[in-house]
Amino acid sequence: MIKKPPGIEDIFPDKITKWNYVLETAKNIFKIYNYKEIIIPLIEFTEVFARGLGDETDIVSKEMFSFKDRGDRDLSLRPEGTASVVRALVENGEYNRLALNKFFYFGPMFRAERPQKGRLRQFNQFGAELFGSDHPFHDFEVISLMNDMAKRLPIKDYELLLNSIGCQRCRPNFILELSKYYESHYDQLCQECQRRLKKNPLRLLDCKNKDCQKLKEDAPKISSFLCQDCQDHHAEVKKYLDSAQIDYQDDFNLVRGLDYYNKTTFEFVTKALGGQNAFAAGGRYDNLVEQFGGKPTPAIGFAAGLERILLLLDDLTIDSVALDAFLIHSGGKTLEIALEIVNFLRQNNISVDLDPVNTNFKPQFKRADREKAKIAIIIGEEELEKGIFSVKNLISGTQQKIVRSELIEFFKKNF
Ligand code: HAM
């Protein structure tokens, strides 16, 4: 038997009902907030992510599925959506000229992480990216959008973590102090952090190693280094959150695992997910469009992990879409008529199915049950003779006889 690779899932119909429910809820809220759908490619030149996310990030340095195509070009499966949306915006003249763009996307992302509960190698994100505004209201808007989604789904007992990681003006001072602090504790750092210290000291605040986590407690805090502009921006974001009564926790170590962020960073977390506690995350990235060759365009966005959200909605029951009718026959001429009726009903937008092989009523009724059919239309020898069908309501158990010409009217009246 050939199996699927590790960290990759098949999604069977029993999961799809909830899957679609989450997506429909998300799409609804995107619409309410006036975000428009964009479809971005699964494959990009590796450069898009190396430049966008940063060479030193875990994602780029060790988690991408990269390969050469037949033309010897370096390509990668997308590990996230933001860099692709930025690349697409800069490449597209028409949208690039607009003052404000609000996009949302959905689809699979690929990261070669160690698979565990809530951490897959192929997973699905839905996300939003807003371009052309540095107004703190828009930081609030994307946070509020994700918060509305979490409430509406509903996800229980989650927290919103909030930070500002400053800008190109104030962050260097912080990084200098951070480096000094960690250099003085160099021997206590894990090997990876000793390496990070030279290349990208901010990443040390991201480390999951226990000893490094402990060191983090006394590390300098970005909040003491923010310039006036960043302080004001952060205070405004909080003001909007407060007036919308959206609770948040300050988390001064929330630097996020991607290099493109500045100012606002945030994560929606819950203990129910264990180690992989974030089900949505994002932040501001005012310099990325320019880095991709576009005109200076402030931006902010977030992405949510669909599989993690589904884990959180385990207890939620959603009625799967039921079948309108299941046709039950006893073979021979009754099957011929049943097939005719199936076609007729489908042409009239009534969802219907039948089993052309089984001629016993019992297994056919069982199948009708399994398919959650609302009505069984029975065409037996007796029905054939008299030219009328027995119609059984499988929910109430009531049964009646109707002639063929009344079938459509019957469905119109009953559903
Ligand atoms: P991220 O934090 O890397 O941010 O991913 C966002 C969400 O995707 C996570 O909170 C998590 O729910 C889900 N996720 C990430 N990795 C995995 C995985 N291996 N398995 C299952 N779920 C996963 C981004 O991707 C940024 N692009 C978000 C953003 C958009 N920032 C600004 N705009």
CSV table of C-alpha atoms and ligand atoms in Angstrom, one decimal:
chain,number,residue,atom,x,y,z
A,1,MET,CA,0.0,0.0,0.0
A,2,ILE,CA,1.3,3.4,-0.9
A,3,LYS,CA,0.8,5.9,2.0
A,4,LYS,CA,0.7,9.6,2.1
A,5,PRO,CA,3.9,11.5,3.3
A,6,PRO,CA,4.1,12.4,7.0
A,7,GLY,CA,2.3,15.5,8.1
A,8,ILE,CA,-0.1,15.4,5.2
A,9,GLU,CA,-3.8,14.7,5.6
A,10,ASP,CA,-6.7,13.4,3.4
A,11,ILE,CA,-9.9,15.2,4.1
A,12,PHE,CA,-12.9,12.9,3.8
A,13,PRO,CA,-16.6,14.0,3.5
A,14,ASP,CA,-17.3,13.6,7.2
A,15,LYS,CA,-14.8,16.4,7.9
A,16,ILE,CA,-15.8,18.6,5.0
A,17,THR,CA,-19.1,19.8,6.6
A,18,LYS,CA,-17.2,21.5,9.4
A,19,TRP,CA,-14.4,22.5,7.1
A,20,ASN,CA,-16.9,24.3,4.8
A,21,TYR,CA,-18.7,25.8,7.8
A,22,VAL,CA,-15.5,27.5,9.0
A,23,LEU,CA,-14.7,28.7,5.5
A,24,GLU,CA,-18.2,30.0,4.9
A,25,THR,CA,-18.0,31.8,8.3
A,26,ALA,CA,-14.7,33.3,7.3
A,27,LYS,CA,-15.8,34.4,3.9
A,28,ASN,CA,-18.9,36.0,5.3
A,29,ILE,CA,-16.8,38.1,7.7
A,30,PHE,CA,-14.3,39.0,5.0
A,31,LYS,CA,-17.3,40.3,3.0
A,32,ILE,CA,-18.7,42.3,6.0
A,33,TYR,CA,-15.2,43.9,6.3
A,34,ASN,CA,-15.0,44.6,2.6
A,35,TYR,CA,-12.1,42.3,1.8
A,36,LYS,CA,-11.9,40.8,-1.8
A,37,GLU,CA,-10.7,37.4,-2.6
A,38,ILE,CA,-7.3,36.9,-4.3
A,39,ILE,CA,-6.0,33.6,-5.6
A,40,ILE,CA,-2.2,33.2,-5.4
A,41,PRO,CA,0.0,30.4,-6.8
A,42,LEU,CA,1.0,27.4,-4.8
A,43,ILE,CA,4.5,27.7,-6.3
A,44,GLU,CA,6.8,30.7,-6.4
A,45,PHE,CA,10.4,31.4,-7.1
A,46,THR,CA,12.2,30.6,-3.9
A,47,GLU,CA,13.5,34.2,-3.9
A,48,VAL,CA,10.0,35.4,-3.1
A,49,PHE,CA,10.1,33.8,0.4
A,50,ALA,CA,13.8,34.2,1.0
A,51,ARG,CA,13.5,37.9,0.4
A,52,GLY,CA,10.0,38.2,2.0
A,53,LEU,CA,10.3,36.2,5.1
A,54,GLY,CA,14.0,36.5,5.7
A,55,ASP,CA,16.9,34.0,5.1
A,56,GLU,CA,17.4,33.4,8.8
A,57,THR,CA,13.9,32.5,9.7
A,58,ASP,CA,13.2,28.9,10.5
A,59,ILE,CA,10.7,28.7,7.6
A,60,VAL,CA,13.2,29.8,5.0
A,61,SER,CA,16.3,28.2,6.4
A,62,LYS,CA,14.9,24.7,7.1
A,63,GLU,CA,11.2,24.3,6.4
A,64,MET,CA,10.6,25.0,2.7
A,65,PHE,CA,9.8,22.4,0.1
A,66,SER,CA,12.2,23.7,-2.5
A,67,PHE,CA,13.2,22.1,-5.8
A,68,LYS,CA,14.6,23.0,-9.2
A,69,ASP,CA,12.4,22.9,-12.3
A,70,ARG,CA,13.4,21.6,-15.6
A,71,GLY,CA,14.8,25.0,-16.5
A,72,ASP,CA,17.1,24.9,-13.5
A,73,ARG,CA,15.1,27.6,-11.7
A,74,ASP,CA,14.7,27.5,-7.9
A,75,LEU,CA,11.1,27.1,-6.9
A,76,SER,CA,9.3,26.5,-3.6
A,77,LEU,CA,5.9,25.4,-2.5
A,78,ARG,CA,4.5,28.4,-0.6
A,79,PRO,CA,5.0,28.2,3.2
A,80,GLU,CA,2.6,31.2,3.7
A,81,GLY,CA,0.6,33.7,1.7
A,82,THR,CA,1.8,37.2,2.6
A,83,ALA,CA,5.0,37.2,0.5
A,84,SER,CA,3.0,35.9,-2.5
A,85,VAL,CA,0.3,38.5,-2.2
A,86,VAL,CA,3.0,41.3,-2.0
A,87,ARG,CA,4.7,39.8,-5.1
A,88,ALA,CA,1.4,39.7,-6.9
A,89,LEU,CA,0.5,43.2,-6.0
A,90,VAL,CA,3.8,44.7,-7.1
A,91,GLU,CA,3.7,42.7,-10.3
A,92,ASN,CA,0.1,43.8,-11.1
A,93,GLY,CA,0.0,47.4,-12.4
A,94,GLU,CA,-3.8,47.9,-11.9
A,95,TYR,CA,-4.2,47.0,-8.2
A,96,ASN,CA,-0.7,48.4,-7.4
A,97,ARG,CA,-2.0,51.9,-8.5
A,98,LEU,CA,-5.0,51.8,-6.0
A,99,ALA,CA,-4.6,53.7,-2.8
A,100,LEU,CA,-6.0,50.9,-0.7
A,101,ASN,CA,-6.3,47.2,-1.3
A,102,LYS,CA,-8.0,44.7,1.0
A,103,PHE,CA,-7.5,41.1,0.0
A,104,PHE,CA,-8.3,37.7,1.5
A,105,TYR,CA,-7.1,34.3,0.5
A,106,PHE,CA,-7.5,30.7,1.4
A,107,GLY,CA,-5.5,27.6,0.5
A,108,PRO,CA,-2.8,25.1,1.4
A,109,MET,CA,0.6,26.1,2.7
A,110,PHE,CA,3.6,23.8,3.0
A,111,ARG,CA,6.2,23.7,5.8
A,112,ALA,CA,8.6,20.8,6.5
A,113,GLU,CA,8.1,21.0,10.2
A,114,ARG,CA,8.2,18.0,12.6
A,115,PRO,CA,4.6,16.8,12.4
A,116,GLN,CA,2.5,16.7,15.6
A,117,LYS,CA,-1.0,17.5,16.7
A,118,GLY,CA,-1.9,20.8,15.1
A,119,ARG,CA,1.4,21.0,13.2
A,120,LEU,CA,1.2,19.6,9.6
A,121,ARG,CA,3.4,19.8,6.6
A,122,GLN,CA,0.5,20.6,4.4
A,123,PHE,CA,-2.0,22.8,6.2
A,124,ASN,CA,-4.6,25.4,5.2
A,125,GLN,CA,-4.7,29.0,6.0
A,126,PHE,CA,-7.2,31.7,5.4
A,127,GLY,CA,-5.8,35.2,5.7
A,128,ALA,CA,-6.2,38.9,5.0
A,129,GLU,CA,-3.8,41.5,3.8
A,130,LEU,CA,-4.5,45.2,3.7
A,131,PHE,CA,-2.3,47.5,1.7
A,132,GLY,CA,-2.0,51.3,1.6
A,133,SER,CA,-2.7,52.4,5.2
A,134,ASP,CA,-0.5,53.0,8.2
A,135,HIS,CA,-3.6,54.2,10.2
A,136,PRO,CA,-3.9,52.3,13.5
A,137,PHE,CA,-7.6,51.9,12.8
A,138,HIS,CA,-6.6,49.3,10.2
A,139,ASP,CA,-4.4,47.4,12.7
A,140,PHE,CA,-7.5,47.3,14.8
A,141,GLU,CA,-9.6,46.3,11.8
A,142,VAL,CA,-7.7,43.1,11.0
A,143,ILE,CA,-7.6,42.1,14.7
A,144,SER,CA,-11.3,42.8,15.1
A,145,LEU,CA,-12.0,40.8,11.9
A,146,MET,CA,-10.3,37.7,13.3
A,147,ASN,CA,-11.8,38.3,16.7
A,148,ASP,CA,-15.3,38.3,15.1
A,149,MET,CA,-14.5,35.1,13.4
A,150,ALA,CA,-13.3,33.4,16.6
A,151,LYS,CA,-16.5,34.5,18.4
A,152,ARG,CA,-18.8,33.5,15.6
A,153,LEU,CA,-17.4,30.0,15.1
A,154,PRO,CA,-17.3,29.9,18.2
A,155,ILE,CA,-13.8,29.3,19.6
A,156,LYS,CA,-13.9,29.2,23.4
A,157,ASP,CA,-11.3,30.4,25.9
A,158,TYR,CA,-8.8,32.1,23.7
A,159,GLU,CA,-6.6,35.1,24.3
A,160,LEU,CA,-5.3,37.8,22.1
A,161,LEU,CA,-1.6,38.6,22.6
A,162,LEU,CA,-0.4,42.0,21.4
A,163,ASN,CA,2.9,43.7,21.0
A,164,SER,CA,4.7,46.3,19.0
A,165,ILE,CA,8.2,45.4,17.7
A,166,GLY,CA,9.0,49.0,16.7
A,167,CYS,CA,10.2,50.3,13.4
A,168,GLN,CA,13.5,50.6,11.5
A,169,ARG,CA,14.3,53.7,13.6
A,170,CYS,CA,13.8,52.4,17.1
A,171,ARG,CA,14.4,48.6,16.8
A,172,PRO,CA,18.2,48.8,16.2
A,173,ASN,CA,18.6,50.2,19.7
A,174,PHE,CA,16.6,47.4,21.2
A,175,ILE,CA,18.5,44.8,19.2
A,176,LEU,CA,21.8,46.3,20.4
A,177,GLU,CA,20.7,45.9,24.0
A,178,LEU,CA,19.2,42.5,23.4
A,179,SER,CA,22.5,41.3,21.9
A,180,LYS,CA,24.5,42.7,24.8
A,181,TYR,CA,22.1,40.9,27.3
A,182,TYR,CA,22.4,37.5,25.5
A,183,GLU,CA,26.1,37.8,24.9
A,184,SER,CA,26.5,38.1,28.7
A,185,HIS,CA,24.6,34.8,28.9
A,186,TYR,CA,26.1,33.1,25.9
A,187,ASP,CA,27.0,29.8,27.6
A,188,GLN,CA,23.4,29.3,28.7
A,189,LEU,CA,22.0,29.6,25.2
A,190,CYS,CA,21.0,26.6,23.1
A,191,GLN,CA,23.3,26.0,20.1
A,192,GLU,CA,20.7,27.3,17.7
A,193,CYS,CA,20.4,30.6,19.7
A,194,GLN,CA,24.2,30.9,19.8
A,195,ARG,CA,24.0,30.9,16.0
A,196,ARG,CA,20.9,33.2,15.9
A,197,LEU,CA,22.7,35.7,18.2
A,198,LYS,CA,25.2,36.5,15.4
A,199,LYS,CA,22.6,36.5,12.5
A,200,ASN,CA,19.3,37.7,13.9
A,201,PRO,CA,19.2,38.4,17.7
A,202,LEU,CA,15.4,39.1,17.6
A,203,ARG,CA,14.8,35.4,16.9
A,204,LEU,CA,16.1,34.5,20.3
A,205,LEU,CA,12.8,35.7,21.8
A,206,ASP,CA,11.1,33.1,19.7
A,207,CYS,CA,13.1,30.1,21.0
A,208,LYS,CA,11.1,27.2,22.6
A,209,ASN,CA,14.1,25.8,24.5
A,210,LYS,CA,13.4,25.8,28.2
A,211,ASP,CA,16.7,27.5,29.3
A,212,CYS,CA,16.3,30.1,26.6
A,213,GLN,CA,12.7,30.7,27.7
A,214,LYS,CA,14.0,31.3,31.2
A,215,LEU,CA,16.6,33.8,30.0
A,216,LYS,CA,13.8,35.6,28.1
A,217,GLU,CA,12.2,36.7,31.4
A,218,ASP,CA,15.0,39.2,32.2
A,219,ALA,CA,15.8,40.2,28.6
A,220,PRO,CA,15.3,43.9,27.7
A,221,LYS,CA,11.7,44.6,26.6
A,222,ILE,CA,11.0,46.3,23.3
A,223,SER,CA,8.4,48.5,25.0
A,224,SER,CA,11.1,50.5,26.6
A,225,PHE,CA,12.7,51.3,23.3
A,226,LEU,CA,9.8,52.3,21.1
A,227,CYS,CA,10.1,55.7,19.4
A,228,GLN,CA,7.4,58.3,19.9
A,229,ASP,CA,5.7,57.4,16.6
A,230,CYS,CA,5.6,53.7,17.5
A,231,GLN,CA,4.4,54.4,21.0
A,232,ASP,CA,1.6,56.6,19.7
A,233,HIS,CA,0.6,54.1,17.0
A,234,HIS,CA,0.5,51.3,19.6
A,235,ALA,CA,-1.5,53.4,22.0
A,236,GLU,CA,-4.1,54.2,19.3
A,237,VAL,CA,-4.5,50.5,18.3
A,238,LYS,CA,-5.1,49.7,22.0
A,239,LYS,CA,-7.6,52.6,22.2
A,240,TYR,CA,-9.6,51.1,19.3
A,241,LEU,CA,-9.5,47.7,20.9
A,242,ASP,CA,-10.6,49.0,24.2
A,243,SER,CA,-13.6,50.9,22.8
A,244,ALA,CA,-14.7,47.8,20.9
A,245,GLN,CA,-14.3,45.8,24.1
A,246,ILE,CA,-11.8,43.4,22.6
A,247,ASP,CA,-9.6,42.0,25.4
A,248,TYR,CA,-5.9,41.6,24.9
A,249,GLN,CA,-2.8,40.8,26.8
A,250,ASP,CA,0.5,42.6,26.3
A,251,ASP,CA,3.2,40.1,25.3
A,252,PHE,CA,6.5,42.0,24.9
A,253,ASN,CA,8.3,38.9,23.6
A,254,LEU,CA,5.9,38.4,20.7
A,255,VAL,CA,8.3,39.0,17.9
A,256,ARG,CA,6.8,36.4,15.5
A,257,GLY,CA,8.8,34.0,13.4
A,258,LEU,CA,9.0,36.1,10.2
A,259,ASP,CA,11.3,39.0,9.5
A,260,TYR,CA,8.9,41.3,7.7
A,261,TYR,CA,7.0,42.7,10.7
A,262,ASN,CA,7.2,46.2,12.2
A,263,LYS,CA,5.1,47.9,14.8
A,264,THR,CA,2.0,45.8,15.6
A,265,THR,CA,2.3,42.0,16.1
A,266,PHE,CA,-0.5,39.8,17.5
A,267,GLU,CA,-1.5,36.2,18.0
A,268,PHE,CA,-4.8,34.5,18.9
A,269,VAL,CA,-3.9,31.6,21.3
A,270,THR,CA,-5.6,29.0,23.4
A,271,LYS,CA,-4.3,26.4,25.9
A,272,ALA,CA,-6.6,23.9,24.3
A,273,LEU,CA,-4.1,23.5,21.4
A,274,GLY,CA,-1.2,22.5,23.7
A,275,GLY,CA,2.3,23.3,22.3
A,276,GLN,CA,1.0,24.7,19.0
A,277,ASN,CA,-1.2,27.3,20.8
A,278,ALA,CA,-1.7,29.9,18.0
A,279,PHE,CA,-4.7,29.5,15.8
A,280,ALA,CA,-4.3,32.9,14.0
A,281,ALA,CA,-1.5,35.5,13.9
A,282,GLY,CA,-0.3,38.5,12.1
A,283,GLY,CA,1.0,42.0,12.2
A,284,ARG,CA,2.1,45.1,10.3
A,285,TYR,CA,4.7,44.9,7.6
A,286,ASP,CA,5.2,48.5,6.2
A,287,ASN,CA,8.4,47.8,4.3
A,288,LEU,CA,7.7,44.6,2.4
A,289,VAL,CA,6.1,46.1,-0.7
A,290,GLU,CA,9.1,48.4,-1.2
A,291,GLN,CA,11.5,45.5,-0.6
A,292,PHE,CA,9.7,43.8,-3.5
A,293,GLY,CA,10.3,46.8,-5.8
A,294,GLY,CA,6.9,48.5,-5.2
A,295,LYS,CA,6.2,52.0,-4.1
A,296,PRO,CA,6.3,52.5,-0.3
A,297,THR,CA,3.0,50.9,0.9
A,298,PRO,CA,2.3,50.3,4.5
A,299,ALA,CA,0.5,47.0,5.1
A,300,ILE,CA,-1.0,44.8,7.8
A,301,GLY,CA,-2.5,41.3,7.8
A,302,PHE,CA,-3.1,38.0,9.5
A,303,ALA,CA,-3.5,34.3,8.7
A,304,ALA,CA,-5.4,31.6,10.6
A,305,GLY,CA,-4.8,27.9,10.5
A,306,LEU,CA,-7.9,25.9,9.4
A,307,GLU,CA,-6.8,22.6,10.9
A,308,ARG,CA,-6.0,24.1,14.3
A,309,ILE,CA,-9.4,25.8,14.3
A,310,LEU,CA,-11.1,22.5,13.4
A,311,LEU,CA,-9.4,20.9,16.4
A,312,LEU,CA,-11.0,23.6,18.6
A,313,LEU,CA,-14.4,23.0,17.1
A,314,ASP,CA,-14.4,19.2,17.9
A,315,ASP,CA,-17.5,19.5,20.1
A,316,LEU,CA,-19.5,21.5,17.6
A,317,THR,CA,-22.2,19.6,15.7
A,318,ILE,CA,-23.3,20.9,12.4
A,319,ASP,CA,-26.0,19.2,10.4
A,320,SER,CA,-24.5,17.8,7.3
A,321,VAL,CA,-26.5,18.7,4.1
A,322,ALA,CA,-29.1,16.0,3.8
A,323,LEU,CA,-30.3,14.3,0.6
A,324,ASP,CA,-33.9,15.3,-0.4
A,325,ALA,CA,-34.8,11.8,-1.5
A,326,PHE,CA,-33.6,8.2,-1.9
A,327,LEU,CA,-35.4,6.0,-4.4
A,328,ILE,CA,-36.2,2.5,-3.4
A,329,HIS,CA,-37.0,-0.2,-6.0
A,330,SER,CA,-37.3,-3.9,-6.4
A,331,GLY,CA,-35.3,-4.3,-9.6
A,332,GLY,CA,-36.5,-5.0,-13.2
A,333,LYS,CA,-39.2,-2.6,-14.4
A,334,THR,CA,-39.3,-0.8,-11.1
A,335,LEU,CA,-35.6,0.0,-11.4
A,336,GLU,CA,-36.2,1.4,-14.9
A,337,ILE,CA,-38.8,3.7,-13.6
A,338,ALA,CA,-36.7,4.6,-10.6
A,339,LEU,CA,-33.8,5.6,-12.9
A,340,GLU,CA,-36.2,7.7,-14.9
A,341,ILE,CA,-37.5,9.4,-11.8
A,342,VAL,CA,-34.0,10.1,-10.5
A,343,ASN,CA,-33.1,11.9,-13.7
A,344,PHE,CA,-36.4,13.8,-13.6
A,345,LEU,CA,-36.0,14.9,-10.0
A,346,ARG,CA,-32.3,16.0,-10.5
A,347,GLN,CA,-33.4,18.1,-13.5
A,348,ASN,CA,-35.8,19.8,-11.1
A,349,ASN,CA,-33.0,20.5,-8.6
A,350,ILE,CA,-34.0,17.9,-6.1
A,351,SER,CA,-31.0,16.0,-4.6
A,352,VAL,CA,-31.7,12.3,-5.0
A,353,ASP,CA,-29.8,9.0,-5.2
A,354,LEU,CA,-30.5,5.3,-5.5
A,355,ASP,CA,-28.8,2.0,-5.4
A,356,PRO,CA,-29.2,0.3,-8.9
A,357,VAL,CA,-27.7,-3.0,-7.7
A,358,ASN,CA,-29.5,-3.9,-4.5
A,359,THR,CA,-33.1,-4.9,-5.0
A,360,ASN,CA,-34.0,-5.7,-1.4
A,361,PHE,CA,-35.8,-3.0,0.5
A,362,LYS,CA,-34.0,-3.4,3.8
A,363,PRO,CA,-30.4,-2.6,2.6
A,364,GLN,CA,-31.8,0.2,0.5
A,365,PHE,CA,-33.6,1.8,3.5
A,366,LYS,CA,-30.4,1.4,5.4
A,367,ARG,CA,-28.5,3.3,2.8
A,368,ALA,CA,-31.2,6.0,2.7
A,369,ASP,CA,-30.6,6.4,6.4
A,370,ARG,CA,-26.9,6.6,6.1
A,371,GLU,CA,-27.2,9.2,3.4
A,372,LYS,CA,-29.6,11.2,5.8
A,373,ALA,CA,-32.3,11.2,3.1
A,374,LYS,CA,-35.4,13.1,4.1
A,375,ILE,CA,-37.8,11.2,1.9
A,376,ALA,CA,-37.9,7.6,0.6
A,377,ILE,CA,-39.8,7.2,-2.7
A,378,ILE,CA,-40.8,3.5,-2.9
A,379,ILE,CA,-41.4,1.9,-6.3
A,380,GLY,CA,-42.4,-1.7,-5.7
A,381,GLU,CA,-44.5,-4.1,-7.9
A,382,GLU,CA,-47.7,-2.8,-6.4
A,383,GLU,CA,-46.8,0.8,-7.0
A,384,LEU,CA,-45.9,-0.2,-10.6
A,385,GLU,CA,-49.3,-1.7,-11.2
A,386,LYS,CA,-51.2,1.2,-9.8
A,387,GLY,CA,-48.9,3.9,-11.2
A,388,ILE,CA,-48.5,5.6,-7.9
A,389,PHE,CA,-45.6,5.9,-5.6
A,390,SER,CA,-45.4,5.5,-1.8
A,391,VAL,CA,-43.5,8.5,-0.3
A,392,LYS,CA,-42.2,8.0,3.2
A,393,ASN,CA,-41.0,10.9,5.3
A,394,LEU,CA,-37.9,9.4,7.0
A,395,ILE,CA,-37.9,12.0,9.7
A,396,SER,CA,-41.5,11.8,10.9
A,397,GLY,CA,-42.2,8.2,9.7
A,398,THR,CA,-45.4,9.2,7.9
A,399,GLN,CA,-46.2,7.7,4.6
A,400,GLN,CA,-48.6,8.7,1.7
A,401,LYS,CA,-49.3,7.7,-1.9
A,402,ILE,CA,-48.9,10.2,-4.7
A,403,VAL,CA,-48.9,10.1,-8.5
A,404,ARG,CA,-45.9,11.0,-10.5
A,405,SER,CA,-47.3,14.3,-11.7
A,406,GLU,CA,-47.5,15.4,-8.1
A,407,LEU,CA,-43.9,14.6,-7.2
A,408,ILE,CA,-42.4,18.1,-7.8
A,409,GLU,CA,-45.3,19.8,-6.1
A,410,PHE,CA,-44.8,17.4,-3.1
A,411,PHE,CA,-41.2,18.5,-2.7
A,412,LYS,CA,-42.0,22.2,-3.1
A,413,LYS,CA,-44.7,21.9,-0.4
A,414,ASN,CA,-42.6,19.9,2.0
A,415,PHE,CA,-39.2,21.6,1.8
B,1,HAM,P1,2.2,32.2,10.9
B,1,HAM,O1,2.1,32.5,12.3
B,1,HAM,O2,3.4,31.5,10.4
B,1,HAM,O3,1.9,33.5,10.1
B,1,HAM,O4,0.9,31.3,10.5
B,1,HAM,C1,-0.4,31.7,10.8
B,1,HAM,C2,-1.2,30.5,11.3
B,1,HAM,O5,-1.1,29.4,10.4
B,1,HAM,C3,-0.7,30.0,12.7
B,1,HAM,O6,-1.2,30.7,13.7
B,1,HAM,C4,-1.3,28.6,12.7
B,1,HAM,O7,-2.7,28.6,13.1
B,1,HAM,C5,-1.2,28.2,11.2
B,1,HAM,N1,0.0,27.3,11.0
B,1,HAM,C6,1.2,27.7,10.8
B,1,HAM,N2,2.0,26.7,10.6
B,1,HAM,C7,1.3,25.6,10.7
B,1,HAM,C8,1.5,24.2,10.6
B,1,HAM,N3,2.7,23.7,10.3
B,1,HAM,N4,0.5,23.3,10.7
B,1,HAM,C9,-0.8,23.8,11.0
B,1,HAM,N5,-1.1,25.1,11.1
B,1,HAM,C10,-0.1,26.0,10.9
B,1,HAM,C11,1.8,33.6,8.7
B,1,HAM,O8,1.8,32.7,8.0
B,1,HAM,C12,1.8,35.0,8.2
B,1,HAM,N6,1.7,35.0,6.8
B,1,HAM,C13,0.5,35.7,8.8
B,1,HAM,C14,0.4,37.1,8.3
B,1,HAM,C15,-0.4,37.5,7.3
B,1,HAM,N7,1.1,38.2,8.8
B,1,HAM,C16,0.7,39.2,8.1
B,1,HAM,N8,-0.2,38.8,7.2
